[in-house]
Coordinates of C-alpha atoms in Angstrom, one line a residue:
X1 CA -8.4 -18.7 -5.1
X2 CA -5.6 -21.3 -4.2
X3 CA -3.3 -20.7 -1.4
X4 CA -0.4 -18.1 -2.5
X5 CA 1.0 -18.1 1.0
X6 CA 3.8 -21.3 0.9
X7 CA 5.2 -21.0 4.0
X8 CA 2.9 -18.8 6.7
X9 CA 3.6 -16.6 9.4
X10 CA 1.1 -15.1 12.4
X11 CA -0.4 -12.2 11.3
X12 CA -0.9 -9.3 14.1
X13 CA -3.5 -6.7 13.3
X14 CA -3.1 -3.2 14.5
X15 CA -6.0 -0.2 15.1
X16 CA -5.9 2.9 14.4
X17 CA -6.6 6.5 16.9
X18 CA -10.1 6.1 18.7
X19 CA -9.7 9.9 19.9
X20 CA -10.7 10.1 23.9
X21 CA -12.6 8.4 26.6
X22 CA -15.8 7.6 24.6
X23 CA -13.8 6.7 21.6
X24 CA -11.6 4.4 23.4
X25 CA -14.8 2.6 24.6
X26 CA -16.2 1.9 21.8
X27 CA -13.5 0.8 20.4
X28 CA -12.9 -2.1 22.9
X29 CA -16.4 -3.1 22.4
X30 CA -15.4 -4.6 19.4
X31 CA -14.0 -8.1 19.7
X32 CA -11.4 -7.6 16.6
X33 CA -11.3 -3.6 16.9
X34 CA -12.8 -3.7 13.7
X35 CA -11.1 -5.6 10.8
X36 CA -13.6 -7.8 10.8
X37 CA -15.7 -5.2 8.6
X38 CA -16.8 -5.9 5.1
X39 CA -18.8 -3.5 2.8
X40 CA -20.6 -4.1 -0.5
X41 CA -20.0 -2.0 -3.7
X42 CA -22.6 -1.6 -6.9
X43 CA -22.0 -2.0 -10.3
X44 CA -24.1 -1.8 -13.8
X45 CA -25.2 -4.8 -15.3
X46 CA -26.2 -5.7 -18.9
X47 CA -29.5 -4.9 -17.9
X48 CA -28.9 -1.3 -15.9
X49 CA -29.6 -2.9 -12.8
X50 CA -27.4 -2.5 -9.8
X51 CA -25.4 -5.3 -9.2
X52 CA -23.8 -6.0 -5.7
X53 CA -19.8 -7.1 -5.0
X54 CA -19.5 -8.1 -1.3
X55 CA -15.9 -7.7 0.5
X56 CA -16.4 -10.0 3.4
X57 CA -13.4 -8.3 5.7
X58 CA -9.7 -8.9 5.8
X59 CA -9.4 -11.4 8.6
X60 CA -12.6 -13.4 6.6
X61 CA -10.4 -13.2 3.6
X62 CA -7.5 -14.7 5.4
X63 CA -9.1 -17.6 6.5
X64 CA -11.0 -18.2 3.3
X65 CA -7.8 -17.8 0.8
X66 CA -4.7 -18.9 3.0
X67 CA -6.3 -20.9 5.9
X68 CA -5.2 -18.7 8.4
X69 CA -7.2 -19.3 12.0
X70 CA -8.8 -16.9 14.3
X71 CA -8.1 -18.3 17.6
X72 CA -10.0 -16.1 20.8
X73 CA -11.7 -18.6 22.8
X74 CA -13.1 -16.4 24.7
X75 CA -10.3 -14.5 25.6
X76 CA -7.1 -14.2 23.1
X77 CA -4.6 -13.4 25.6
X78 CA -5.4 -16.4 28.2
X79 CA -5.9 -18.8 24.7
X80 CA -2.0 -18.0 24.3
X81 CA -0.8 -18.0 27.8
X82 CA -2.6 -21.4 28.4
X83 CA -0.7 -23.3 25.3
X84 CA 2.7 -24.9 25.7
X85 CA 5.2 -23.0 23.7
X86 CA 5.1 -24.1 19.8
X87 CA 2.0 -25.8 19.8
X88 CA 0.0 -22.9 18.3
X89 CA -0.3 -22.8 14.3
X90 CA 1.8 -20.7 13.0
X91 CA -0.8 -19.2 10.4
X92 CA -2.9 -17.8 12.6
X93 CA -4.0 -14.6 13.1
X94 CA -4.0 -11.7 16.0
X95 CA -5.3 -8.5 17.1
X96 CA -3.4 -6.0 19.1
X97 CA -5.8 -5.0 21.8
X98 CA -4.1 -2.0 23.0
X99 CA -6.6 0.1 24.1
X100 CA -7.7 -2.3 27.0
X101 CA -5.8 -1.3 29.2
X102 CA -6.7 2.4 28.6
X103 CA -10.6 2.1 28.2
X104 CA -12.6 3.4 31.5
X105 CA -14.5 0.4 31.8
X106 CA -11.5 -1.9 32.0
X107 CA -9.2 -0.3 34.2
X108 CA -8.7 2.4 36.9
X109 CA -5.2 3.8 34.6
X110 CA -5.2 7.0 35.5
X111 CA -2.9 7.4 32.7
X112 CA -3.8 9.0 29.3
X113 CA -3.3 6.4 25.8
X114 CA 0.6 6.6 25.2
X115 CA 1.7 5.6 22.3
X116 CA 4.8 4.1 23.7
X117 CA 3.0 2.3 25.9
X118 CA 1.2 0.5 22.7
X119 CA 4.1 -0.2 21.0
X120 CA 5.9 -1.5 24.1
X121 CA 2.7 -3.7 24.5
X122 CA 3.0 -5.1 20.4
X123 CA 6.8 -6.0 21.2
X124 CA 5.2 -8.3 24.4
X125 CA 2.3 -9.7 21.9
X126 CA 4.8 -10.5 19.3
X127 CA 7.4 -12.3 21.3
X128 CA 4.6 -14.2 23.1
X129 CA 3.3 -15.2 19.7
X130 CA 6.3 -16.3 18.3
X131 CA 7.1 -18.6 21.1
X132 CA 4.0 -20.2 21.1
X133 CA 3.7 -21.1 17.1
X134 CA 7.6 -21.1 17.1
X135 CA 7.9 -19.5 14.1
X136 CA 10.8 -16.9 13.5
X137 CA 9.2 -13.5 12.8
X138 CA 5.7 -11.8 12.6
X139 CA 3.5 -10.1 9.8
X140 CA 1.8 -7.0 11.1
X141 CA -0.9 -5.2 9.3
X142 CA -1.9 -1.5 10.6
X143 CA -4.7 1.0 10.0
X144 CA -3.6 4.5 10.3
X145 CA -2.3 5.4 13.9
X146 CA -1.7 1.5 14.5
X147 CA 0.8 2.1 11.6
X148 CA 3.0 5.2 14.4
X149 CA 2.7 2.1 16.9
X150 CA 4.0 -0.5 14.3
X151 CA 7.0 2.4 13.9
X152 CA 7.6 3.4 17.2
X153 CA 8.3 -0.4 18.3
X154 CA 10.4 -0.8 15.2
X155 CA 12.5 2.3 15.1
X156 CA 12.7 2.9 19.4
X157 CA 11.7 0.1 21.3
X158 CA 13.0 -2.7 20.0
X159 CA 16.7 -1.0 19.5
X160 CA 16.2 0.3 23.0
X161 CA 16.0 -2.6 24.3
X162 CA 18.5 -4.7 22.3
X163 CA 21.4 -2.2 23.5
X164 CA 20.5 -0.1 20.4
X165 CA 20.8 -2.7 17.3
X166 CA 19.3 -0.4 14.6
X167 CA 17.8 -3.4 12.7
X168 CA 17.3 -5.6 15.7
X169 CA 13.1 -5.7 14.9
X170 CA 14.0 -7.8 11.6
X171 CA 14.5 -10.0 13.8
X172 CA 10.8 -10.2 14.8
X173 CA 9.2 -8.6 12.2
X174 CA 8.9 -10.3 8.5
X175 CA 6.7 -7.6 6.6
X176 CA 5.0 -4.8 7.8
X177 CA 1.4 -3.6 5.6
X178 CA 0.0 -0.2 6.6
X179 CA -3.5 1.0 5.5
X180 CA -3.4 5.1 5.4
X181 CA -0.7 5.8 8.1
X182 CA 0.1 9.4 8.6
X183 CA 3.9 8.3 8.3
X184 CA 4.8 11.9 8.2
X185 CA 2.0 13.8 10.7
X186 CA -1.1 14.8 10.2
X187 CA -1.2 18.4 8.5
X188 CA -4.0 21.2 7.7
X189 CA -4.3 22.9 4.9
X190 CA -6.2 25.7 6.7
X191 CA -5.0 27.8 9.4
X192 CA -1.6 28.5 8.3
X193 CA 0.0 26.1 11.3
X194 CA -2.4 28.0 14.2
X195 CA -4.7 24.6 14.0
X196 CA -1.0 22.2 14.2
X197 CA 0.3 24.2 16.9
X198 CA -2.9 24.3 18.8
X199 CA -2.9 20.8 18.3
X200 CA 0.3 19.9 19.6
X201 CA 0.0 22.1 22.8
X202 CA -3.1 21.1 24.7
X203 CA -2.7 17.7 23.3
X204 CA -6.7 17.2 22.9
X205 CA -8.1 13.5 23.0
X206 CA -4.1 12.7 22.6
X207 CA -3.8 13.8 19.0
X208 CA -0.4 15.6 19.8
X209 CA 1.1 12.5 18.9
X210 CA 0.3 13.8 14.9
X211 CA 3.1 16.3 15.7
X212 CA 6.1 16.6 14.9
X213 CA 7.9 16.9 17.9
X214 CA 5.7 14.0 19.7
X215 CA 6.6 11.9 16.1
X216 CA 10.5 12.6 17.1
X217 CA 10.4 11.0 20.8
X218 CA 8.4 8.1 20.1
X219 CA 10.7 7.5 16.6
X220 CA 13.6 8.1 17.5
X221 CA 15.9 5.7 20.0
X222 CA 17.1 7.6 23.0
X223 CA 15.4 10.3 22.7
X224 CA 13.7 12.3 25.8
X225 CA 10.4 12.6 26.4
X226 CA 10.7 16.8 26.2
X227 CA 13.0 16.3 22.9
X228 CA 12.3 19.0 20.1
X229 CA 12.1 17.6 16.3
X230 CA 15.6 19.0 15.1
X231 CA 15.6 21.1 11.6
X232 CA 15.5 19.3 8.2
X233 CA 14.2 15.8 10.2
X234 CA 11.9 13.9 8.2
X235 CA 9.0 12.0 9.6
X236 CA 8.5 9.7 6.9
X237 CA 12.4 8.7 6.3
X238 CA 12.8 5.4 8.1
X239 CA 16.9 5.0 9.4
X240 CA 19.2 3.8 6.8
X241 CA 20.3 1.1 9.4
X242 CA 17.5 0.2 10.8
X243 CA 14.0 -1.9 9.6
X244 CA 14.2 -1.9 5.9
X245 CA 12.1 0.2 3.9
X246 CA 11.2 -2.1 1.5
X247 CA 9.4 -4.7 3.8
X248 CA 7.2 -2.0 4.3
X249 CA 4.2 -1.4 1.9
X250 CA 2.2 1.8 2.2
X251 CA -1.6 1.2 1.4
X252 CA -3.1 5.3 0.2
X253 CA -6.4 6.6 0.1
X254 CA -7.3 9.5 -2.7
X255 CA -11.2 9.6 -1.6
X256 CA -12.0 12.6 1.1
X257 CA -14.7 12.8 -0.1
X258 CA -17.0 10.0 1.8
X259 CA -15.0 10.5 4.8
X260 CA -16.1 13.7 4.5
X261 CA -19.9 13.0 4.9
X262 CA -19.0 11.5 8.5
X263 CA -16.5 13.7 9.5
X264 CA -16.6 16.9 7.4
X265 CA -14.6 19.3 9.6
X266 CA -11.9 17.0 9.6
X267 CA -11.8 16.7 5.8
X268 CA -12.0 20.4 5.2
X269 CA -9.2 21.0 7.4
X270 CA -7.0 18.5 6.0
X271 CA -7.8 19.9 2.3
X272 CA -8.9 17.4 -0.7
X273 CA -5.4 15.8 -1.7
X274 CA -6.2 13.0 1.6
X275 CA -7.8 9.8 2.2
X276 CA -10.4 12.7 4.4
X277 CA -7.5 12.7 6.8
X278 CA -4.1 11.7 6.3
X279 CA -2.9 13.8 2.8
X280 CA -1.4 11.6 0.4
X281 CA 1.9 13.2 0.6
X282 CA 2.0 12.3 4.0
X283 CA 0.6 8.7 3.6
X284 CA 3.8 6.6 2.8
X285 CA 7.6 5.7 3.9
X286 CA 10.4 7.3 1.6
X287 CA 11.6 4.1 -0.5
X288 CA 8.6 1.9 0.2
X289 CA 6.3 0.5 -1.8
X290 CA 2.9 1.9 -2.2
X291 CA -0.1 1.8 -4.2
X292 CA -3.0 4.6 -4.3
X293 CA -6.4 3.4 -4.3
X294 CA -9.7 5.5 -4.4
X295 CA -10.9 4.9 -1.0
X296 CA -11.5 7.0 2.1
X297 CA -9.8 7.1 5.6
X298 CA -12.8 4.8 7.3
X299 CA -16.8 4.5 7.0
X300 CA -18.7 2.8 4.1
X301 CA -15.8 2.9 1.5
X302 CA -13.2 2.9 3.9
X303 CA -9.4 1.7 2.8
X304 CA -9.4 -1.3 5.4
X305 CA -12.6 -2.9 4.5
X306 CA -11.9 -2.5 1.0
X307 CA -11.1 -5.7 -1.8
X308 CA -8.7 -3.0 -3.4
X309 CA -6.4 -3.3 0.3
X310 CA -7.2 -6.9 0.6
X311 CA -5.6 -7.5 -2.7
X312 CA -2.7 -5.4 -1.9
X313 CA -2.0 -6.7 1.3
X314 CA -2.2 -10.8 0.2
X315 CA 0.0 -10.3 -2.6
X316 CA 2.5 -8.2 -0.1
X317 CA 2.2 -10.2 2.2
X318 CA 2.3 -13.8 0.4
X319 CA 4.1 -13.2 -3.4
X320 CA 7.2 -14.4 -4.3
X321 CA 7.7 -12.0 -7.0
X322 CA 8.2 -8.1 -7.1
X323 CA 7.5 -6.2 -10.2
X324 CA 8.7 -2.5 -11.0
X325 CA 7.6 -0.4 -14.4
X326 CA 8.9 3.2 -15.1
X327 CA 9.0 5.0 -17.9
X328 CA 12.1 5.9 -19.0
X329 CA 14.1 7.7 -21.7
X330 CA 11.4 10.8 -22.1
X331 CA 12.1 13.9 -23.7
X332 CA 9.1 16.3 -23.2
X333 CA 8.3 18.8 -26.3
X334 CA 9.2 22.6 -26.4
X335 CA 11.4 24.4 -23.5
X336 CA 10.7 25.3 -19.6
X337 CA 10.0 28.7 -21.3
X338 CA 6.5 27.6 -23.0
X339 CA 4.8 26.9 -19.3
X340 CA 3.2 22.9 -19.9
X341 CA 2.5 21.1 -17.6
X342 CA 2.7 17.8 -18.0
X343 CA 0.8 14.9 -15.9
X344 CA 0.5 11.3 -16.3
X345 CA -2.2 8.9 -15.4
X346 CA -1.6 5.3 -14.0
X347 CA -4.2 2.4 -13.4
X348 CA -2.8 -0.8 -13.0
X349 CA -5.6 -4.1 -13.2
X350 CA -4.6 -7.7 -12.8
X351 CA -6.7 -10.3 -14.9
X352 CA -9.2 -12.0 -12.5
X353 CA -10.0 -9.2 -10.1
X354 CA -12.9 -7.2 -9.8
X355 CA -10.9 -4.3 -8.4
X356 CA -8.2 -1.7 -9.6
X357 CA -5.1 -2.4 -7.8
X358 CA -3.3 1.3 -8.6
X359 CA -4.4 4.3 -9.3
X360 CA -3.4 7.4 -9.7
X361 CA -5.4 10.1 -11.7
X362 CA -6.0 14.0 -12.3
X363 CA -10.0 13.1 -11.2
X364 CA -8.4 12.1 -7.9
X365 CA -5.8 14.8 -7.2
X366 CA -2.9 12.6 -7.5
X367 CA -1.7 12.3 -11.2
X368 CA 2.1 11.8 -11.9
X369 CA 4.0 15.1 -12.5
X370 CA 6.3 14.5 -15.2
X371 CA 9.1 17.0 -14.7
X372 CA 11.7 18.3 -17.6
X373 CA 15.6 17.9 -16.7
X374 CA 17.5 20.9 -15.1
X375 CA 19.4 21.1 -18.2
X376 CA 19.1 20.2 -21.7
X377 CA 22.0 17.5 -21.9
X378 CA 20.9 15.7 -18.4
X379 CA 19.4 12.3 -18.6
X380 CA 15.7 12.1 -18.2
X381 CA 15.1 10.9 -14.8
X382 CA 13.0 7.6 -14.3
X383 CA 9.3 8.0 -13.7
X384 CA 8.0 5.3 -11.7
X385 CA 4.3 4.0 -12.5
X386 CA 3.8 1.3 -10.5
X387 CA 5.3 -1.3 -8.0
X388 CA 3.6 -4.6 -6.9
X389 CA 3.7 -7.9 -5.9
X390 CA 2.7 -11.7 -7.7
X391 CA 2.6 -14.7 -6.4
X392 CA 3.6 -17.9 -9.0
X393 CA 1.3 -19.8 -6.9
X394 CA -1.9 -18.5 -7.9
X395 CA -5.0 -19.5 -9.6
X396 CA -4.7 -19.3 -13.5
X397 CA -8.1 -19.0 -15.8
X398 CA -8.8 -21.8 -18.0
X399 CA -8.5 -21.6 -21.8
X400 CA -11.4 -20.5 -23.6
X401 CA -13.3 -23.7 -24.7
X402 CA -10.9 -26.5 -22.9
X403 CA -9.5 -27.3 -19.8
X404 CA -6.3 -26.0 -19.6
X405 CA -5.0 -23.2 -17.5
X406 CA -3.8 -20.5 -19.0
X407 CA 0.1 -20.4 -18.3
X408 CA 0.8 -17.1 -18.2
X409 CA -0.3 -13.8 -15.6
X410 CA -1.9 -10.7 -17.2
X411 CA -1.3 -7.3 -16.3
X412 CA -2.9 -4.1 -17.9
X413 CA -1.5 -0.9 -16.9
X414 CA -3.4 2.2 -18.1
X415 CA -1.8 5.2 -19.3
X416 CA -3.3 8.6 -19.7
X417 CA -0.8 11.7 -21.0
X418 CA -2.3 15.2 -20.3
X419 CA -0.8 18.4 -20.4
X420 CA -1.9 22.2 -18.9
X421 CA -0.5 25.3 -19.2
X422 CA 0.5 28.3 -17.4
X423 CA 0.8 31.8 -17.9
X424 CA 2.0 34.3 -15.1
X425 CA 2.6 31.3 -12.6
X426 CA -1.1 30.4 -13.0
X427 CA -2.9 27.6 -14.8
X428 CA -4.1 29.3 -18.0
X429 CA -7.4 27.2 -19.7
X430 CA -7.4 29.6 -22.8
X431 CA -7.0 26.4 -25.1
X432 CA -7.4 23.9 -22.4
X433 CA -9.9 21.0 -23.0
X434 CA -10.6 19.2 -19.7
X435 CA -10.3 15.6 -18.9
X436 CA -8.4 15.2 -22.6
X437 CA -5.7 13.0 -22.8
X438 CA -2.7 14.0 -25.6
X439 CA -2.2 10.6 -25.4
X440 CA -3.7 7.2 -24.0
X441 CA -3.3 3.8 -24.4
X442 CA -3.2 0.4 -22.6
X443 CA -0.1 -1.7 -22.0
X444 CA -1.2 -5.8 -21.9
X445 CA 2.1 -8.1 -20.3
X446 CA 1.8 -11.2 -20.0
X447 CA 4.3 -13.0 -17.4
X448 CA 5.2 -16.8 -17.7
X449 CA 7.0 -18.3 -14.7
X450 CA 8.4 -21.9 -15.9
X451 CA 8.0 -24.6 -13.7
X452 CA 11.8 -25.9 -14.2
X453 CA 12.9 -22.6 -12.6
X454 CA 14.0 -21.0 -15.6
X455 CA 13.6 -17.4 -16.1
X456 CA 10.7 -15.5 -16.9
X457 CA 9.1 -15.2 -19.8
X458 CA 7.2 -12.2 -20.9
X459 CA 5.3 -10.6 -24.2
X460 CA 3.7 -7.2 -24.3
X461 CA 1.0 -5.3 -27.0
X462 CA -0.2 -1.9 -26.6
X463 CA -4.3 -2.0 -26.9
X464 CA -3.9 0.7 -30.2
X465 CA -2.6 -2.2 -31.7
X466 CA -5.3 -5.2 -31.4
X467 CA -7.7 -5.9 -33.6
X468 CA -9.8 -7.6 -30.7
X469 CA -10.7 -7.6 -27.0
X470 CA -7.9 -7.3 -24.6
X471 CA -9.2 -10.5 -23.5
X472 CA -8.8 -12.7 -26.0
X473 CA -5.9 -11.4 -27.0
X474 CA -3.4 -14.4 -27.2
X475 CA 0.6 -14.0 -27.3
X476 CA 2.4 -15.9 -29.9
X477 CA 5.4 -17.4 -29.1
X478 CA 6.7 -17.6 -32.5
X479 CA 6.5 -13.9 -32.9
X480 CA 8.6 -11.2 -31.7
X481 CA 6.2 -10.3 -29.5
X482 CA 8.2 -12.2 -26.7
X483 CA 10.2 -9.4 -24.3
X484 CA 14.1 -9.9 -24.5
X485 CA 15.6 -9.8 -21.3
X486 CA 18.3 -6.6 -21.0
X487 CA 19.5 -7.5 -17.5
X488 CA 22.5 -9.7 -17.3
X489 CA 22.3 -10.2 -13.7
X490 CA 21.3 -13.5 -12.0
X491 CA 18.0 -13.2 -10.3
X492 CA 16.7 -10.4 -11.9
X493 CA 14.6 -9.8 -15.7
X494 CA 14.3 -6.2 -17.3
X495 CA 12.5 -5.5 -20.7
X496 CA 12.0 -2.3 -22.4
X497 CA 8.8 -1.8 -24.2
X498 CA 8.9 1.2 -26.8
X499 CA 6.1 3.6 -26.5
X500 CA 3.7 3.4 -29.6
X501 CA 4.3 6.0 -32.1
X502 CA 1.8 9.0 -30.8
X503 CA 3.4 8.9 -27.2
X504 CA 6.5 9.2 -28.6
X505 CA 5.8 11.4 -30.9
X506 CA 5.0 13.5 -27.4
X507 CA 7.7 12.2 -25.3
X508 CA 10.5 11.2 -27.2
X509 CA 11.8 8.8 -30.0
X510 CA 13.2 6.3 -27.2
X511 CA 10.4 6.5 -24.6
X512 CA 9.8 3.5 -23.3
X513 CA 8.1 1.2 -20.2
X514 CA 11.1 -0.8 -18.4
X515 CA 9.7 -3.7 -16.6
X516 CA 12.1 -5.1 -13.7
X517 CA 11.1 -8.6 -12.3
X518 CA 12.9 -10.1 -9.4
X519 CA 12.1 -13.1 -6.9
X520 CA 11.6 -12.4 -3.2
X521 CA 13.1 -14.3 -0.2
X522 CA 10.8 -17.1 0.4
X523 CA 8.5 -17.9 3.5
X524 CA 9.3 -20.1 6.2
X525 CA 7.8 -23.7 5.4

């Protein structure tokens, strides 16, 4: 793969909770706290043999795709206090080694791990980086906890100290990428809140700060260190006025399952619907990007070390190009008073990777509910499928039997349309036939980006409807197969692509798939 990245900014990774003493240790033993981790999955071959894909880690992957450098030396923190300021390059990459300071064979703190005291310490790191690359702002990529310390400096620390500018960390921070952050606690599903409160009181190995009211202090500017959450605060609402939302992107796990085989107590008390550890409810920021992916909390098929989170996080991180698809203009069959339920399945795959990007499914725990309006006149309301990031910049395949690159970027989002029903409040499976889709079908879009800075071009076919592989399905740009763009506004592109007839058939005579495609501010040069 070429370099997608243009312009490049330092990249600071950040951990995630080590638990106590011992933990803390062995975390420090690690030289990059553990992003340096690859893992190897299996697939069938032609032949029913196992066949191996290797993920080499995300800071490898850095280096390897966008050139980024890993610069320790021996010691990272005396490698940047020795340089003059701005003679560092600027795509480099950094890890946040806060738990040195708090690790028993470092130091003689006889202070317990504070997460203020980590995020005060990434606002130092960060400002010492950017003066020594000079460049204007910061990426910073978080596993779980490390994603609370990412928030804390962003939403208290930095306004606290920049007489309380609600947005003052977009001044230091370009794009923030978290990998299964509780952004909104950690809950139980057992216990009925004896387990959370227990939790929060004694404050064992410092996992209070999974609590709401620790959450509040250490999230909230000016608030006292014996402040109680107030009613109806949110945890996973980021301030209007404050870092943006949208810079944010929330990587989430759906697999408990593996985690579960290391730390099964955990994963029993946190119920099934989690990554293991963090439920997927509580995995993301309100109005942020996200993407599910099948993969546990840590361990063997862990989220970080993972091509799925690579993939997310370069394209995050690097594209110049957002795209949105909902589906839009539904009108589900029969009345509120015939108890379906209705769920959709979403898997979104991008040509050339050997991964599933987005996923969401009723095998996993996490399908979309489809809900009916409140009424019968009101306007369907939006579903949303999926939300990612492209970069114009990367590699295209070459046309079958010649040179050429292929022009255009393919996309394949799968959708599955299942339905259940109830009787008496309960799920009734009477006439129920499992893992049975009402309706499925694949949605191909291909996206052309001219080189003369036109606008996009685009052309969509649902799978039902080819008489040949997906992949050598070629548009034709004499045909009306080319998407019109409905959006008059400058800088943005929006197509409608009807349903085929079965779905809508299901859902509605003008059910369709909107696609929005916009540019994003570009990267420093």
């Amino acid at each position: 793969m070429d370099d997608l990245s243009g312009g490049r900014l330092p990249v600071i990774y950040v951990r995630g909770y080590a638990g106590g003493p011992s933990g803390i240790s062995a975390a420090v033993d690690d030289p990059f706290y553990g992003f340096n981790e690859g893992s190897v999955q299996v697939r069938v071959d032609d032949t029913d043999r196992p066949a191996f894909h290797q993920f080499e880690s995300p800071l490898l992957r850095l280096m390897i795709d966008h050139g980024y450098q890993l610069l320790v030396q021996g010691n990272q923190r005396g490698y940047l206090d020795q340089r003059d300021d701005g003679t560092i390059d600027a795509a480099s990459i950094w890890v946040h080694r806060f738990y040195d300071e708090f690790a028993p064979q470092l130091t003689r703190d006889p202070n317990p791990f504070s997460i203020e005291r980590a995020a005060q310490s990434l606002f130092d790191l960060i400002r010492l980086v950017r003066r020594k690359t000079g460049a204007p702002r910061v990426f910073l990529v978080a596993h779980s906890m490390g994603g609370l310390v990412v928030r804390a400096m962003l939403q208290k620390t930095i306004p606290d100290a920049t007489d309380g500018r609600p947005d003052a960390a977009t001044d230091f921070v370009d794009r923030v990428f978290t990998y299964a952050t509780p952004h909104g606690g950690i809950e139980f599903s057992m216990g009925f809140g004896a387990l959370e409160k227990l939790r929060d009181l004694t404050g064992v190995a410092g996992a209070d700060i999974f609590g709401p009211d620790r959450m509040y202090r250490y999230l909230t500017p000016q608030a006292s260190a014996l402040a109680t959450v107030p009613k109806g605060w949110d945890a996973t609402a980021m301030p209007a006025d404050g870092f943006p939302a949208d810079r944010i992107f929330c990587l989430v796990g759906t697999n408990s399952s593996d985690y579960a085989a290391a730390l099964g107590l955990a994963s029993r008390a946190v119920g099934a619907r989690s990554d293991g550890l963090v439920q997927v409810e509580n995995a993301y920021v309100k109005g942020a990007p996200r993407a599910l992916v099948h993969r546990s909390h840590s361990g063997r098929f862990g989220i970080v070390n993972s091509e799925e989170g690579y993939q997310n996080l370069q394209r995050f991180l690097f594209g110049d190009v957002e795209v949105r698809a909902q589906l839009t203009d539904i009108h589900l069959p029969g009345t509120e008073q015939d108890d379906t339920v209705w769920q959709l399945e979403a898997a979104l795959s991008i040509r050339g990777l050997p991964v599933v990007l987005h996923e969401q499914s009723t095998a996993h725990l996490c399908p979309i509910q489809i809900e009916r309006p409140k009424t019968a006149d009101a306007a369907a309301t939006p579903v949303p499928l999926v939300r990612t990031f492209l970069s114009t910049r990367a590699t295209r395949p070459t046309a079958r039997g010649s040179a050429r690159e292929v022009t255009t970027m393919r996309h394949v989002l799968q959708l599955r349309l299942l339905s259940l029903r109830k009787q008496g409040g309960l799920l009734s499976f009477l006439d129920h036939l499992e893992q049975t889709a009402d309706w499925s079908d694949v949605l191909v879009v291909d996206i052309e980006f001219p080189q003369d800075g036109t606008p996009p071009r685009s052309w969509a076919v649902w799978s039902s409807s080819l008489g040949t592989a997906i992949r050598d399905w070629v548009p034709d740009t004499a045909t009306d197969e080319e998407l019109q763009d409905v959006d008059t506004a400058t800088g943005s592109w929006l197509a409608r692509i009807q349903l085929p007839v079965a779905a809508r058939e299901l859902l509605g005579a003008s059910a369709a798939v909107t696609v929005a495609v916009s540019g994003r501010a570009p990267l420093p040069a």
